PDB file of C-alpha atoms in Angstrom:
ATOM      1  CA  UNK A  26      20.133  27.885 -81.462  1.00  0.00           C
ATOM      2  CA  UNK A  27      17.470  28.927 -83.997  1.00  0.00           C
ATOM      3  CA  UNK A  28      14.705  27.321 -81.877  1.00  0.00           C
ATOM      4  CA  UNK A  29      15.850  29.272 -78.818  1.00  0.00           C
ATOM      5  CA  UNK A  30      15.631  32.505 -80.796  1.00  0.00           C
ATOM      6  CA  UNK A  31      12.009  31.829 -81.742  1.00  0.00           C
ATOM      7  CA  UNK A  32      10.847  30.748 -78.284  1.00  0.00           C
ATOM      8  CA  UNK A  33       9.993  33.560 -75.891  1.00  0.00           C
ATOM      9  CA  UNK A  34       9.338  32.760 -72.249  1.00  0.00           C
ATOM     10  CA  UNK A  35       7.320  35.304 -70.280  1.00  0.00           C
ATOM     11  CA  UNK A  36       6.624  32.984 -67.352  1.00  0.00           C
ATOM     12  CA  UNK A  37       8.925  34.845 -64.956  1.00  0.00           C
ATOM     13  CA  UNK A  38       7.100  38.112 -65.651  1.00  0.00           C
ATOM     14  CA  UNK A  39       3.662  36.493 -65.386  1.00  0.00           C
ATOM     15  CA  UNK A  40       4.572  34.895 -62.055  1.00  0.00           C
ATOM     16  CA  UNK A  41       4.645  38.412 -60.553  1.00  0.00           C
ATOM     17  CA  UNK A  42       0.931  38.918 -61.231  1.00  0.00           C
ATOM     18  CA  UNK A  43      -0.555  39.939 -57.841  1.00  0.00           C
ATOM     19  CA  UNK A  44      -3.766  38.006 -58.606  1.00  0.00           C
ATOM     20  CA  UNK A  45      -2.022  34.622 -58.510  1.00  0.00           C
ATOM     21  CA  UNK A  46       0.089  35.165 -55.415  1.00  0.00           C
ATOM     22  CA  UNK A  47      -0.514  32.755 -52.549  1.00  0.00           C
ATOM     23  CA  UNK A  48      -0.806  29.634 -54.674  1.00  0.00           C
ATOM     24  CA  UNK A  49      -3.579  30.536 -57.125  1.00  0.00           C
ATOM     25  CA  UNK A  50      -3.659  28.730 -60.481  1.00  0.00           C
ATOM     26  CA  UNK A  51      -5.160  30.153 -63.675  1.00  0.00           C
ATOM     27  CA  UNK A  52      -7.474  27.618 -65.352  1.00  0.00           C
ATOM     28  CA  UNK A  53      -9.043  29.916 -67.952  1.00  0.00           C
ATOM     29  CA  UNK A  54      -7.630  33.026 -69.623  1.00  0.00           C
ATOM     30  CA  UNK A  55      -9.313  34.325 -72.775  1.00  0.00           C
ATOM     31  CA  UNK A  56     -10.630  37.514 -74.339  1.00  0.00           C
ATOM     32  CA  UNK A  57     -14.378  37.419 -75.052  1.00  0.00           C
ATOM     33  CA  UNK A  58     -16.765  40.015 -76.535  1.00  0.00           C
ATOM     34  CA  UNK A  59     -19.181  41.318 -73.874  1.00  0.00           C
ATOM     35  CA  UNK A  60     -22.261  43.442 -74.193  1.00  0.00           C
ATOM     36  CA  UNK A  61     -22.029  46.140 -71.517  1.00  0.00           C
ATOM     37  CA  UNK A  62     -25.086  47.941 -70.150  1.00  0.00           C
ATOM     38  CA  UNK A  63     -25.185  50.891 -67.757  1.00  0.00           C
ATOM     39  CA  UNK A  64     -27.905  51.759 -65.201  1.00  0.00           C
ATOM     40  CA  UNK A  65     -28.533  55.248 -66.594  1.00  0.00           C
ATOM     41  CA  UNK A  66     -28.579  54.052 -70.216  1.00  0.00           C
ATOM     42  CA  UNK A  67     -30.900  51.052 -70.151  1.00  0.00           C
ATOM     43  CA  UNK A  68     -31.806  51.398 -73.816  1.00  0.00           C
ATOM     44  CA  UNK A  69     -28.163  51.584 -74.906  1.00  0.00           C
ATOM     45  CA  UNK A  70     -25.243  49.185 -74.771  1.00  0.00           C
ATOM     46  CA  UNK A  71     -21.719  48.794 -76.079  1.00  0.00           C
ATOM     47  CA  UNK A  72     -19.760  45.730 -77.144  1.00  0.00           C
ATOM     48  CA  UNK A  73     -16.234  45.449 -75.824  1.00  0.00           C
ATOM     49  CA  UNK A  74     -13.649  42.694 -75.616  1.00  0.00           C
ATOM     50  CA  UNK A  75     -13.065  41.723 -71.997  1.00  0.00           C
ATOM     51  CA  UNK A  76     -10.369  39.439 -70.645  1.00  0.00           C
ATOM     52  CA  UNK A  77     -11.864  36.665 -68.508  1.00  0.00           C
ATOM     53  CA  UNK A  78      -9.635  34.795 -66.095  1.00  0.00           C
ATOM     54  CA  UNK A  79     -10.713  32.030 -63.753  1.00  0.00           C
ATOM     55  CA  UNK A  80      -8.332  31.214 -60.901  1.00  0.00           C
ATOM     56  CA  UNK A  81      -8.508  28.567 -58.211  1.00  0.00           C
ATOM     57  CA  UNK A  82      -6.768  28.030 -54.904  1.00  0.00           C
ATOM     58  CA  UNK A  83      -6.351  24.313 -54.370  1.00  0.00           C
ATOM     59  CA  UNK A  84      -7.912  21.709 -56.656  1.00  0.00           C
ATOM     60  CA  UNK A  85     -10.245  18.719 -56.603  1.00  0.00           C
ATOM     61  CA  UNK A  86     -11.487  17.968 -53.109  1.00  0.00           C
ATOM     62  CA  UNK A  87      -8.866  20.379 -51.750  1.00  0.00           C
ATOM     63  CA  UNK A  88     -10.430  23.329 -53.582  1.00  0.00           C
ATOM     64  CA  UNK A  89     -10.548  26.333 -51.275  1.00  0.00           C
ATOM     65  CA  UNK A  90     -11.561  29.273 -53.448  1.00  0.00           C
ATOM     66  CA  UNK A  91     -12.454  30.327 -56.990  1.00  0.00           C
ATOM     67  CA  UNK A  92     -12.079  33.826 -58.415  1.00  0.00           C
ATOM     68  CA  UNK A  93     -13.550  35.021 -61.697  1.00  0.00           C
ATOM     69  CA  UNK A  94     -11.813  38.175 -62.922  1.00  0.00           C
ATOM     70  CA  UNK A  95     -12.789  40.661 -65.622  1.00  0.00           C
ATOM     71  CA  UNK A  96     -10.276  43.175 -66.975  1.00  0.00           C
ATOM     72  CA  UNK A  97      -9.720  45.198 -70.129  1.00  0.00           C
ATOM     73  CA  UNK A  98      -6.636  45.927 -72.190  1.00  0.00           C
ATOM     74  CA  UNK A  99      -8.258  49.211 -73.244  1.00  0.00           C
ATOM     75  CA  UNK A 100      -8.852  50.442 -69.686  1.00  0.00           C
ATOM     76  CA  UNK A 101      -6.368  49.440 -66.993  1.00  0.00           C
ATOM     77  CA  UNK A 102      -8.716  50.778 -64.310  1.00  0.00           C
ATOM     78  CA  UNK A 103     -11.510  48.395 -65.348  1.00  0.00           C
ATOM     79  CA  UNK A 104     -11.434  45.497 -62.900  1.00  0.00           C
ATOM     80  CA  UNK A 105     -14.255  43.352 -61.476  1.00  0.00           C
ATOM     81  CA  UNK A 106     -14.107  40.054 -59.649  1.00  0.00           C
ATOM     82  CA  UNK A 107     -16.360  37.304 -58.298  1.00  0.00           C
ATOM     83  CA  UNK A 108     -15.003  35.148 -55.470  1.00  0.00           C
ATOM     84  CA  UNK A 109     -16.579  31.992 -54.061  1.00  0.00           C
ATOM     85  CA  UNK A 110     -15.400  29.672 -51.288  1.00  0.00           C
ATOM     86  CA  UNK A 111     -16.930  26.774 -49.385  1.00  0.00           C
ATOM     87  CA  UNK A 112     -18.707  29.070 -46.966  1.00  0.00           C
ATOM     88  CA  UNK A 113     -20.652  31.155 -49.472  1.00  0.00           C
ATOM     89  CA  UNK A 114     -21.075  28.629 -52.299  1.00  0.00           C
ATOM     90  CA  UNK A 115     -24.387  27.334 -50.933  1.00  0.00           C
ATOM     91  CA  UNK A 116     -25.902  30.799 -51.422  1.00  0.00           C
ATOM     92  CA  UNK A 117     -24.624  30.865 -55.010  1.00  0.00           C
ATOM     93  CA  UNK A 118     -25.911  27.351 -55.648  1.00  0.00           C
ATOM     94  CA  UNK A 119     -29.379  28.150 -54.329  1.00  0.00           C
ATOM     95  CA  UNK A 120     -29.701  31.476 -56.135  1.00  0.00           C
ATOM     96  CA  UNK A 121     -28.483  30.061 -59.447  1.00  0.00           C
ATOM     97  CA  UNK A 122     -30.212  26.677 -59.113  1.00  0.00           C
ATOM     98  CA  UNK A 123     -26.922  24.915 -59.865  1.00  0.00           C
ATOM     99  CA  UNK A 124     -26.768  21.151 -60.107  1.00  0.00           C
ATOM    100  CA  UNK A 125     -23.207  20.825 -58.795  1.00  0.00           C
ATOM    101  CA  UNK A 126     -21.253  20.987 -55.576  1.00  0.00           C
ATOM    102  CA  UNK A 127     -18.492  23.467 -54.742  1.00  0.00           C
ATOM    103  CA  UNK A 128     -15.780  21.209 -56.161  1.00  0.00           C
ATOM    104  CA  UNK A 129     -17.502  21.139 -59.565  1.00  0.00           C
ATOM    105  CA  UNK A 130     -18.062  24.894 -59.713  1.00  0.00           C
ATOM    106  CA  UNK A 131     -14.746  25.669 -61.522  1.00  0.00           C
ATOM    107  CA  UNK A 132     -15.704  23.304 -64.358  1.00  0.00           C
ATOM    108  CA  UNK A 133     -19.123  24.974 -64.646  1.00  0.00           C
ATOM    109  CA  UNK A 134     -17.468  28.403 -64.930  1.00  0.00           C
ATOM    110  CA  UNK A 135     -14.873  27.281 -67.478  1.00  0.00           C
ATOM    111  CA  UNK A 136     -17.425  25.475 -69.677  1.00  0.00           C
ATOM    112  CA  UNK A 137     -19.742  28.468 -69.560  1.00  0.00           C
ATOM    113  CA  UNK A 138     -17.149  30.956 -70.788  1.00  0.00           C
ATOM    114  CA  UNK A 139     -15.719  28.526 -73.337  1.00  0.00           C
ATOM    115  CA  UNK A 140     -19.169  28.420 -74.884  1.00  0.00           C
ATOM    116  CA  UNK A 141     -19.225  32.211 -74.951  1.00  0.00           C
ATOM    117  CA  UNK A 142     -15.864  32.165 -76.701  1.00  0.00           C
ATOM    118  CA  UNK A 143     -16.521  29.375 -79.219  1.00  0.00           C
ATOM    119  CA  UNK A 144     -20.276  29.653 -79.820  1.00  0.00           C
ATOM    120  CA  UNK A 145     -20.829  33.395 -79.874  1.00  0.00           C
ATOM    121  CA  UNK A 146     -24.007  33.138 -81.951  1.00  0.00           C
ATOM    122  CA  UNK A 147     -25.715  31.132 -79.216  1.00  0.00           C
ATOM    123  CA  UNK A 148     -24.050  32.168 -75.932  1.00  0.00           C
ATOM    124  CA  UNK A 149     -23.429  35.781 -74.978  1.00  0.00           C
ATOM    125  CA  UNK A 150     -22.172  37.392 -71.744  1.00  0.00           C
ATOM    126  CA  UNK A 151     -23.860  40.638 -70.722  1.00  0.00           C
ATOM    127  CA  UNK A 152     -22.221  42.855 -68.115  1.00  0.00           C
ATOM    128  CA  UNK A 153     -24.616  45.085 -66.216  1.00  0.00           C
ATOM    129  CA  UNK A 154     -22.684  47.896 -64.531  1.00  0.00           C
ATOM    130  CA  UNK A 155     -24.482  48.794 -61.317  1.00  0.00           C
ATOM    131  CA  UNK A 156     -24.026  51.405 -58.641  1.00  0.00           C
ATOM    132  CA  UNK A 157     -21.993  51.068 -55.427  1.00  0.00           C
ATOM    133  CA  UNK A 158     -19.061  49.346 -57.195  1.00  0.00           C
ATOM    134  CA  UNK A 159     -21.209  46.385 -58.194  1.00  0.00           C
ATOM    135  CA  UNK A 160     -21.851  44.624 -61.475  1.00  0.00           C
ATOM    136  CA  UNK A 161     -23.541  41.501 -62.733  1.00  0.00           C
ATOM    137  CA  UNK A 162     -22.637  39.141 -65.553  1.00  0.00           C
ATOM    138  CA  UNK A 163     -25.468  37.170 -67.117  1.00  0.00           C
ATOM    139  CA  UNK A 164     -24.787  34.412 -69.639  1.00  0.00           C
ATOM    140  CA  UNK A 165     -27.594  34.416 -72.199  1.00  0.00           C
ATOM    141  CA  UNK A 166     -28.348  31.464 -74.456  1.00  0.00           C
ATOM    142  CA  UNK A 167     -30.215  32.282 -77.660  1.00  0.00           C
ATOM    143  CA  UNK A 168     -32.764  29.608 -78.526  1.00  0.00           C
ATOM    144  CA  UNK A 169     -34.987  29.431 -81.590  1.00  0.00           C
ATOM    145  CA  UNK A 170     -37.869  31.379 -80.055  1.00  0.00           C
ATOM    146  CA  UNK A 171     -36.480  32.982 -76.906  1.00  0.00           C
ATOM    147  CA  UNK A 172     -33.441  33.886 -74.828  1.00  0.00           C
ATOM    148  CA  UNK A 173     -32.560  31.988 -71.661  1.00  0.00           C
ATOM    149  CA  UNK A 174     -30.384  33.182 -68.778  1.00  0.00           C
ATOM    150  CA  UNK A 175     -28.108  30.251 -67.950  1.00  0.00           C
ATOM    151  CA  UNK A 176     -26.173  31.654 -65.010  1.00  0.00           C
ATOM    152  CA  UNK A 177     -25.453  34.989 -63.338  1.00  0.00           C
ATOM    153  CA  UNK A 178     -22.273  36.082 -61.554  1.00  0.00           C
ATOM    154  CA  UNK A 179     -22.344  38.843 -58.967  1.00  0.00           C
ATOM    155  CA  UNK A 180     -19.255  41.012 -59.434  1.00  0.00           C
ATOM    156  CA  UNK A 181     -17.470  43.555 -57.239  1.00  0.00           C
ATOM    157  CA  UNK A 182     -15.229  46.346 -58.546  1.00  0.00           C
ATOM    158  CA  UNK A 183     -11.646  46.277 -57.320  1.00  0.00           C
ATOM    159  CA  UNK A 184     -10.897  48.810 -54.606  1.00  0.00           C
ATOM    160  CA  UNK A 185      -8.192  51.464 -54.880  1.00  0.00           C
ATOM    161  CA  UNK A 186      -5.420  49.169 -53.621  1.00  0.00           C
ATOM    162  CA  UNK A 187      -6.366  46.298 -55.941  1.00  0.00           C
ATOM    163  CA  UNK A 188      -6.546  48.647 -58.931  1.00  0.00           C
ATOM    164  CA  UNK A 189      -3.175  50.156 -58.005  1.00  0.00           C
ATOM    165  CA  UNK A 190      -1.525  46.712 -57.880  1.00  0.00           C
ATOM    166  CA  UNK A 191      -3.235  45.684 -61.126  1.00  0.00           C
ATOM    167  CA  UNK A 192      -2.140  48.809 -63.030  1.00  0.00           C
ATOM    168  CA  UNK A 193       1.401  48.680 -61.639  1.00  0.00           C
ATOM    169  CA  UNK A 194       1.809  45.043 -62.687  1.00  0.00           C
ATOM    170  CA  UNK A 195       0.290  45.562 -66.153  1.00  0.00           C
ATOM    171  CA  UNK A 196       2.521  48.573 -66.851  1.00  0.00           C
ATOM    172  CA  UNK A 197       5.633  46.756 -65.659  1.00  0.00           C
ATOM    173  CA  UNK A 198       4.771  43.579 -67.562  1.00  0.00           C
ATOM    174  CA  UNK A 199       4.287  45.422 -70.860  1.00  0.00           C
ATOM    175  CA  UNK A 200       7.569  47.277 -70.404  1.00  0.00           C
ATOM    176  CA  UNK A 201       9.473  44.089 -69.551  1.00  0.00           C
ATOM    177  CA  UNK A 202       7.957  42.133 -72.462  1.00  0.00           C
ATOM    178  CA  UNK A 203       8.866  44.947 -74.854  1.00  0.00           C
ATOM    179  CA  UNK A 204      12.487  44.840 -73.658  1.00  0.00           C
ATOM    180  CA  UNK A 205      12.611  41.050 -74.114  1.00  0.00           C
ATOM    181  CA  UNK A 206      11.107  41.262 -77.611  1.00  0.00           C
ATOM    182  CA  UNK A 207      13.510  44.049 -78.577  1.00  0.00           C
ATOM    183  CA  UNK A 208      16.472  41.956 -77.428  1.00  0.00           C
ATOM    184  CA  UNK A 209      15.100  38.940 -79.332  1.00  0.00           C
ATOM    185  CA  UNK A 210      14.811  40.974 -82.529  1.00  0.00           C
ATOM    186  CA  UNK A 211      18.429  42.084 -82.174  1.00  0.00           C
ATOM    187  CA  UNK A 212      19.514  38.436 -81.723  1.00  0.00           C
ATOM    188  CA  UNK A 213      17.625  37.415 -84.872  1.00  0.00           C
ATOM    189  CA  UNK A 214      19.122  40.359 -86.754  1.00  0.00           C
ATOM    190  CA  UNK A 215      22.652  39.231 -85.829  1.00  0.00           C
ATOM    191  CA  UNK A 216      21.891  35.621 -86.780  1.00  0.00           C
ATOM    192  CA  UNK A 217      20.534  36.573 -90.202  1.00  0.00           C
ATOM    193  CA  UNK A 218      23.487  38.919 -90.699  1.00  0.00           C
ATOM    194  CA  UNK A 219      25.885  36.006 -90.258  1.00  0.00           C
ATOM    195  CA  UNK A 220      23.880  33.216 -91.919  1.00  0.00           C
ATOM    196  CA  UNK A 221      22.301  35.075 -94.819  1.00  0.00           C
ATOM    197  CA  UNK A 222      23.508  38.674 -95.319  1.00  0.00           C
ATOM    198  CA  UNK A 223      21.741  38.915 -98.693  1.00  0.00           C
ATOM    199  CA  UNK A 224      18.415  38.203 -97.003  1.00  0.00           C
ATOM    200  CA  UNK A 225      19.145  40.887 -94.434  1.00  0.00           C
ATOM    201  CA  UNK A 226      19.840  43.433 -97.167  1.00  0.00           C
ATOM    202  CA  UNK A 227      16.573  42.475 -98.836  1.00  0.00           C
ATOM    203  CA  UNK A 228      14.605  42.824 -95.590  1.00  0.00           C
ATOM    204  CA  UNK A 229      16.143  46.196 -94.787  1.00  0.00           C
ATOM    205  CA  UNK A 230      14.579  47.618 -97.961  1.00  0.00           C
ATOM    206  CA  UNK A 231      11.127  47.105 -96.412  1.00  0.00           C
ATOM    207  CA  UNK A 232      11.907  47.906 -92.784  1.00  0.00           C
ATOM    208  CA  UNK A 233      11.636  51.430 -91.335  1.00  0.00           C
ATOM    209  CA  UNK A 234      14.915  53.093 -90.369  1.00  0.00           C
TER     210      UNK A 234
END
């Protein structure tokens, strides 16, 4: 019973995410510090933590599509994505001089952002906000004597409908998770009350009313 009280399952809530409907699978989901630059402030930049998610439809030789998504917990209206399928991958491969086929592209994306997450002194993502709902992410590797652009992702801002779905889901998910956590705290309170009332009295001295 105690193990069940500690474990919290949000999978049912997360399954309602509009970005994974239709069979998409999330293969990377982490928050990473980004340097953000704006077109009218070329000499200035800000550093902000951005959530990076990589999602695929299909897998292996049945891979149909990959989507790279950028969002922010601080701004629910911040949403950019990069989508590649078999038809447009050749353009991406040529422009980026990639040494992989379409089926290896998800691994390239995951490895790239893992480096940004785990080796922040050497690999840094820079987000260039552009006009016309466009943006560009460049992954910069810092070498001993110079900086090298490893790969660039062309991003598109979510339209009004995508943003609406995104905000609606995020708001609902936070509300639902809060209700689950509140119920879990009440369950733990009742358990401690029965098993160790002295401990509960001690804890209540330090808890707000």
